[in-house]
mmCIF file of the C-alpha atoms, coordinates in Angstrom:
data_MODEL
# 
_entry.id   MODEL 
# 
loop_
_atom_site.group_PDB 
_atom_site.id 
_atom_site.type_symbol 
_atom_site.label_atom_id 
_atom_site.label_alt_id 
_atom_site.label_comp_id 
_atom_site.label_asym_id 
_atom_site.label_entity_id 
_atom_site.label_seq_id 
_atom_site.pdbx_PDB_ins_code 
_atom_site.Cartn_x 
_atom_site.Cartn_y 
_atom_site.Cartn_z 
_atom_site.occupancy 
_atom_site.B_iso_or_equiv 
_atom_site.pdbx_formal_charge 
_atom_site.auth_seq_id 
_atom_site.auth_comp_id 
_atom_site.auth_asym_id 
_atom_site.auth_atom_id 
_atom_site.pdbx_PDB_model_num 
ATOM 1   C CA . UNK A 1 1   ? -6.998  -13.326 3.353   1.00 0.00 ? 1   UNK A CA 1 
ATOM 2   C CA . UNK A 1 2   ? -8.698  -10.141 2.211   1.00 0.00 ? 2   UNK A CA 1 
ATOM 3   C CA . UNK A 1 3   ? -7.305  -6.634  1.892   1.00 0.00 ? 3   UNK A CA 1 
ATOM 4   C CA . UNK A 1 4   ? -9.751  -3.726  2.027   1.00 0.00 ? 4   UNK A CA 1 
ATOM 5   C CA . UNK A 1 5   ? -8.432  -0.385  0.839   1.00 0.00 ? 5   UNK A CA 1 
ATOM 6   C CA . UNK A 1 6   ? -10.075 2.972   1.415   1.00 0.00 ? 6   UNK A CA 1 
ATOM 7   C CA . UNK A 1 7   ? -9.353  6.677   1.376   1.00 0.00 ? 7   UNK A CA 1 
ATOM 8   C CA . UNK A 1 8   ? -9.071  7.524   -2.284  1.00 0.00 ? 8   UNK A CA 1 
ATOM 9   C CA . UNK A 1 9   ? -10.787 10.492  -3.862  1.00 0.00 ? 9   UNK A CA 1 
ATOM 10  C CA . UNK A 1 10  ? -10.409 13.681  -5.834  1.00 0.00 ? 10  UNK A CA 1 
ATOM 11  C CA . UNK A 1 11  ? -8.110  16.423  -4.586  1.00 0.00 ? 11  UNK A CA 1 
ATOM 12  C CA . UNK A 1 12  ? -6.531  19.533  -6.010  1.00 0.00 ? 12  UNK A CA 1 
ATOM 13  C CA . UNK A 1 13  ? -2.813  19.715  -6.667  1.00 0.00 ? 13  UNK A CA 1 
ATOM 14  C CA . UNK A 1 14  ? -0.963  20.452  -3.461  1.00 0.00 ? 14  UNK A CA 1 
ATOM 15  C CA . UNK A 1 15  ? -3.565  18.728  -1.350  1.00 0.00 ? 15  UNK A CA 1 
ATOM 16  C CA . UNK A 1 16  ? -3.381  15.628  0.808   1.00 0.00 ? 16  UNK A CA 1 
ATOM 17  C CA . UNK A 1 17  ? -5.032  12.243  1.090   1.00 0.00 ? 17  UNK A CA 1 
ATOM 18  C CA . UNK A 1 18  ? -4.588  9.321   3.444   1.00 0.00 ? 18  UNK A CA 1 
ATOM 19  C CA . UNK A 1 19  ? -5.084  5.770   2.235   1.00 0.00 ? 19  UNK A CA 1 
ATOM 20  C CA . UNK A 1 20  ? -5.750  2.841   4.544   1.00 0.00 ? 20  UNK A CA 1 
ATOM 21  C CA . UNK A 1 21  ? -5.683  -0.885  3.901   1.00 0.00 ? 21  UNK A CA 1 
ATOM 22  C CA . UNK A 1 22  ? -6.777  -3.472  6.429   1.00 0.00 ? 22  UNK A CA 1 
ATOM 23  C CA . UNK A 1 23  ? -5.963  -7.164  6.103   1.00 0.00 ? 23  UNK A CA 1 
ATOM 24  C CA . UNK A 1 24  ? -8.261  -9.812  7.531   1.00 0.00 ? 24  UNK A CA 1 
ATOM 25  C CA . UNK A 1 25  ? -8.629  -13.586 7.480   1.00 0.00 ? 25  UNK A CA 1 
ATOM 26  C CA . UNK A 1 26  ? -6.245  -16.387 8.338   1.00 0.00 ? 26  UNK A CA 1 
ATOM 27  C CA . UNK A 1 27  ? -3.186  -14.360 9.257   1.00 0.00 ? 27  UNK A CA 1 
ATOM 28  C CA . UNK A 1 28  ? -0.298  -15.618 11.324  1.00 0.00 ? 28  UNK A CA 1 
ATOM 29  C CA . UNK A 1 29  ? 2.077   -12.813 10.437  1.00 0.00 ? 29  UNK A CA 1 
ATOM 30  C CA . UNK A 1 30  ? 2.382   -10.153 7.775   1.00 0.00 ? 30  UNK A CA 1 
ATOM 31  C CA . UNK A 1 31  ? 5.869   -9.573  6.481   1.00 0.00 ? 31  UNK A CA 1 
ATOM 32  C CA . UNK A 1 32  ? 6.088   -6.604  4.122   1.00 0.00 ? 32  UNK A CA 1 
ATOM 33  C CA . UNK A 1 33  ? 3.132   -4.356  3.355   1.00 0.00 ? 33  UNK A CA 1 
ATOM 34  C CA . UNK A 1 34  ? 3.067   -1.833  0.591   1.00 0.00 ? 34  UNK A CA 1 
ATOM 35  C CA . UNK A 1 35  ? 1.316   0.406   -1.870  1.00 0.00 ? 35  UNK A CA 1 
ATOM 36  C CA . UNK A 1 36  ? 1.533   0.268   -5.656  1.00 0.00 ? 36  UNK A CA 1 
ATOM 37  C CA . UNK A 1 37  ? -0.200  2.355   -8.283  1.00 0.00 ? 37  UNK A CA 1 
ATOM 38  C CA . UNK A 1 38  ? -1.257  2.051   -11.872 1.00 0.00 ? 38  UNK A CA 1 
ATOM 39  C CA . UNK A 1 39  ? -2.058  4.969   -14.105 1.00 0.00 ? 39  UNK A CA 1 
ATOM 40  C CA . UNK A 1 40  ? -4.076  4.506   -17.337 1.00 0.00 ? 40  UNK A CA 1 
ATOM 41  C CA . UNK A 1 41  ? -1.945  2.888   -20.008 1.00 0.00 ? 41  UNK A CA 1 
ATOM 42  C CA . UNK A 1 42  ? 0.919   2.348   -17.601 1.00 0.00 ? 42  UNK A CA 1 
ATOM 43  C CA . UNK A 1 43  ? 2.306   -0.628  -15.731 1.00 0.00 ? 43  UNK A CA 1 
ATOM 44  C CA . UNK A 1 44  ? 1.757   -1.044  -12.027 1.00 0.00 ? 44  UNK A CA 1 
ATOM 45  C CA . UNK A 1 45  ? 4.610   0.534   -10.105 1.00 0.00 ? 45  UNK A CA 1 
ATOM 46  C CA . UNK A 1 46  ? 5.862   0.479   -6.543  1.00 0.00 ? 46  UNK A CA 1 
ATOM 47  C CA . UNK A 1 47  ? 5.018   3.509   -4.416  1.00 0.00 ? 47  UNK A CA 1 
ATOM 48  C CA . UNK A 1 48  ? 6.258   2.451   -0.983  1.00 0.00 ? 48  UNK A CA 1 
ATOM 49  C CA . UNK A 1 49  ? 6.792   -0.651  1.116   1.00 0.00 ? 49  UNK A CA 1 
ATOM 50  C CA . UNK A 1 50  ? 7.380   -1.184  4.810   1.00 0.00 ? 50  UNK A CA 1 
ATOM 51  C CA . UNK A 1 51  ? 8.732   -4.369  6.404   1.00 0.00 ? 51  UNK A CA 1 
ATOM 52  C CA . UNK A 1 52  ? 7.510   -5.834  9.676   1.00 0.00 ? 52  UNK A CA 1 
ATOM 53  C CA . UNK A 1 53  ? 10.483  -4.110  11.244  1.00 0.00 ? 53  UNK A CA 1 
ATOM 54  C CA . UNK A 1 54  ? 12.941  -1.707  9.698   1.00 0.00 ? 54  UNK A CA 1 
ATOM 55  C CA . UNK A 1 55  ? 12.959  1.178   7.291   1.00 0.00 ? 55  UNK A CA 1 
ATOM 56  C CA . UNK A 1 56  ? 10.430  1.905   4.607   1.00 0.00 ? 56  UNK A CA 1 
ATOM 57  C CA . UNK A 1 57  ? 11.299  2.040   0.934   1.00 0.00 ? 57  UNK A CA 1 
ATOM 58  C CA . UNK A 1 58  ? 9.927   4.712   -1.418  1.00 0.00 ? 58  UNK A CA 1 
ATOM 59  C CA . UNK A 1 59  ? 9.857   5.358   -5.123  1.00 0.00 ? 59  UNK A CA 1 
ATOM 60  C CA . UNK A 1 60  ? 11.991  8.366   -5.983  1.00 0.00 ? 60  UNK A CA 1 
ATOM 61  C CA . UNK A 1 61  ? 8.944   10.197  -7.333  1.00 0.00 ? 61  UNK A CA 1 
ATOM 62  C CA . UNK A 1 62  ? 7.214   10.241  -3.922  1.00 0.00 ? 62  UNK A CA 1 
ATOM 63  C CA . UNK A 1 63  ? 10.130  10.645  -1.521  1.00 0.00 ? 63  UNK A CA 1 
ATOM 64  C CA . UNK A 1 64  ? 9.594   13.547  0.830   1.00 0.00 ? 64  UNK A CA 1 
ATOM 65  C CA . UNK A 1 65  ? 5.875   13.766  -0.006  1.00 0.00 ? 65  UNK A CA 1 
ATOM 66  C CA . UNK A 1 66  ? 4.443   10.357  0.928   1.00 0.00 ? 66  UNK A CA 1 
ATOM 67  C CA . UNK A 1 67  ? 4.793   8.475   4.205   1.00 0.00 ? 67  UNK A CA 1 
ATOM 68  C CA . UNK A 1 68  ? 3.958   4.807   4.670   1.00 0.00 ? 68  UNK A CA 1 
ATOM 69  C CA . UNK A 1 69  ? 3.232   3.361   8.091   1.00 0.00 ? 69  UNK A CA 1 
ATOM 70  C CA . UNK A 1 70  ? 1.648   0.267   9.548   1.00 0.00 ? 70  UNK A CA 1 
ATOM 71  C CA . UNK A 1 71  ? -0.202  -0.820  12.649  1.00 0.00 ? 71  UNK A CA 1 
ATOM 72  C CA . UNK A 1 72  ? 0.714   -4.450  13.231  1.00 0.00 ? 72  UNK A CA 1 
ATOM 73  C CA . UNK A 1 73  ? -1.941  -4.913  15.900  1.00 0.00 ? 73  UNK A CA 1 
ATOM 74  C CA . UNK A 1 74  ? -4.597  -3.947  13.344  1.00 0.00 ? 74  UNK A CA 1 
ATOM 75  C CA . UNK A 1 75  ? -2.934  -5.561  10.305  1.00 0.00 ? 75  UNK A CA 1 
ATOM 76  C CA . UNK A 1 76  ? -3.307  -2.197  8.603   1.00 0.00 ? 76  UNK A CA 1 
ATOM 77  C CA . UNK A 1 77  ? -1.050  -0.164  6.368   1.00 0.00 ? 77  UNK A CA 1 
ATOM 78  C CA . UNK A 1 78  ? -1.438  3.552   5.697   1.00 0.00 ? 78  UNK A CA 1 
ATOM 79  C CA . UNK A 1 79  ? -0.169  5.928   3.042   1.00 0.00 ? 79  UNK A CA 1 
ATOM 80  C CA . UNK A 1 80  ? -0.141  9.623   3.884   1.00 0.00 ? 80  UNK A CA 1 
ATOM 81  C CA . UNK A 1 81  ? 0.135   11.560  0.643   1.00 0.00 ? 81  UNK A CA 1 
ATOM 82  C CA . UNK A 1 82  ? 1.018   15.248  0.818   1.00 0.00 ? 82  UNK A CA 1 
ATOM 83  C CA . UNK A 1 83  ? 1.819   17.825  -1.854  1.00 0.00 ? 83  UNK A CA 1 
ATOM 84  C CA . UNK A 1 84  ? -0.058  15.763  -4.397  1.00 0.00 ? 84  UNK A CA 1 
ATOM 85  C CA . UNK A 1 85  ? 0.634   16.322  -8.085  1.00 0.00 ? 85  UNK A CA 1 
ATOM 86  C CA . UNK A 1 86  ? -1.499  15.528  -11.152 1.00 0.00 ? 86  UNK A CA 1 
ATOM 87  C CA . UNK A 1 87  ? 1.021   12.824  -12.054 1.00 0.00 ? 87  UNK A CA 1 
ATOM 88  C CA . UNK A 1 88  ? 0.076   10.996  -8.834  1.00 0.00 ? 88  UNK A CA 1 
ATOM 89  C CA . UNK A 1 89  ? -3.311  10.244  -10.395 1.00 0.00 ? 89  UNK A CA 1 
ATOM 90  C CA . UNK A 1 90  ? -3.734  6.473   -10.507 1.00 0.00 ? 90  UNK A CA 1 
ATOM 91  C CA . UNK A 1 91  ? -5.475  3.495   -8.971  1.00 0.00 ? 91  UNK A CA 1 
ATOM 92  C CA . UNK A 1 92  ? -3.622  2.656   -5.777  1.00 0.00 ? 92  UNK A CA 1 
ATOM 93  C CA . UNK A 1 93  ? -3.350  -0.971  -4.682  1.00 0.00 ? 93  UNK A CA 1 
ATOM 94  C CA . UNK A 1 94  ? -2.230  -2.269  -1.322  1.00 0.00 ? 94  UNK A CA 1 
ATOM 95  C CA . UNK A 1 95  ? -0.209  -5.435  -1.008  1.00 0.00 ? 95  UNK A CA 1 
ATOM 96  C CA . UNK A 1 96  ? 0.667   -7.711  1.886   1.00 0.00 ? 96  UNK A CA 1 
ATOM 97  C CA . UNK A 1 97  ? 3.078   -10.619 2.130   1.00 0.00 ? 97  UNK A CA 1 
ATOM 98  C CA . UNK A 1 98  ? 1.213   -12.921 4.506   1.00 0.00 ? 98  UNK A CA 1 
ATOM 99  C CA . UNK A 1 99  ? 2.155   -16.044 6.390   1.00 0.00 ? 99  UNK A CA 1 
ATOM 100 C CA . UNK A 1 100 ? -1.051  -17.886 7.146   1.00 0.00 ? 100 UNK A CA 1 
ATOM 101 C CA . UNK A 1 101 ? 0.415   -20.455 9.552   1.00 0.00 ? 101 UNK A CA 1 
ATOM 102 C CA . UNK A 1 102 ? 3.343   -20.655 11.940  1.00 0.00 ? 102 UNK A CA 1 
ATOM 103 C CA . UNK A 1 103 ? 4.849   -23.726 10.254  1.00 0.00 ? 103 UNK A CA 1 
ATOM 104 C CA . UNK A 1 104 ? 4.714   -22.412 6.687   1.00 0.00 ? 104 UNK A CA 1 
ATOM 105 C CA . UNK A 1 105 ? 7.458   -19.827 6.452   1.00 0.00 ? 105 UNK A CA 1 
ATOM 106 C CA . UNK A 1 106 ? 6.711   -19.010 2.809   1.00 0.00 ? 106 UNK A CA 1 
ATOM 107 C CA . UNK A 1 107 ? 4.548   -15.881 2.598   1.00 0.00 ? 107 UNK A CA 1 
ATOM 108 C CA . UNK A 1 108 ? 1.877   -15.420 -0.023  1.00 0.00 ? 108 UNK A CA 1 
ATOM 109 C CA . UNK A 1 109 ? 1.211   -12.115 -1.763  1.00 0.00 ? 109 UNK A CA 1 
ATOM 110 C CA . UNK A 1 110 ? -2.271  -10.636 -1.513  1.00 0.00 ? 110 UNK A CA 1 
ATOM 111 C CA . UNK A 1 111 ? -3.708  -7.543  -3.196  1.00 0.00 ? 111 UNK A CA 1 
ATOM 112 C CA . UNK A 1 112 ? -6.452  -5.134  -2.300  1.00 0.00 ? 112 UNK A CA 1 
ATOM 113 C CA . UNK A 1 113 ? -9.145  -4.079  -4.741  1.00 0.00 ? 113 UNK A CA 1 
ATOM 114 C CA . UNK A 1 114 ? -7.626  -0.706  -5.589  1.00 0.00 ? 114 UNK A CA 1 
ATOM 115 C CA . UNK A 1 115 ? -8.740  2.807   -4.755  1.00 0.00 ? 115 UNK A CA 1 
ATOM 116 C CA . UNK A 1 116 ? -8.796  5.697   -7.226  1.00 0.00 ? 116 UNK A CA 1 
ATOM 117 C CA . UNK A 1 117 ? -6.775  8.827   -6.508  1.00 0.00 ? 117 UNK A CA 1 
ATOM 118 C CA . UNK A 1 118 ? -7.348  11.763  -8.829  1.00 0.00 ? 118 UNK A CA 1 
ATOM 119 C CA . UNK A 1 119 ? -5.335  14.956  -8.525  1.00 0.00 ? 119 UNK A CA 1 
ATOM 120 C CA . UNK A 1 120 ? -6.631  17.933  -10.484 1.00 0.00 ? 120 UNK A CA 1 
ATOM 121 C CA . UNK A 1 121 ? -4.399  20.751  -11.645 1.00 0.00 ? 121 UNK A CA 1 
# 
């Protein structure tokens, strides 16, 4: 299973970016999908996750500004980021909890390669 993230870049404070992450390979079903970020010198932290069905979960720091969504037919997760702040600057990683077969109900966690988001003040 491979996750390919795209959409990062440089934007001024107050601007917007949209990240995409497509999963491919031996996929039976994807449970949760999500975005995490890691700033220099910091630990990786959760940004937002979305289950296969149900409500999304957001970090308090991005609530009301970021929106996560997924297209199950395309095995793709998106992160719409609005009202960006300099403190949102980080490498953003997508994650997917994937079941590769119908008979193995235990999902495995896969990570994308990371995409840089830089917000200038």
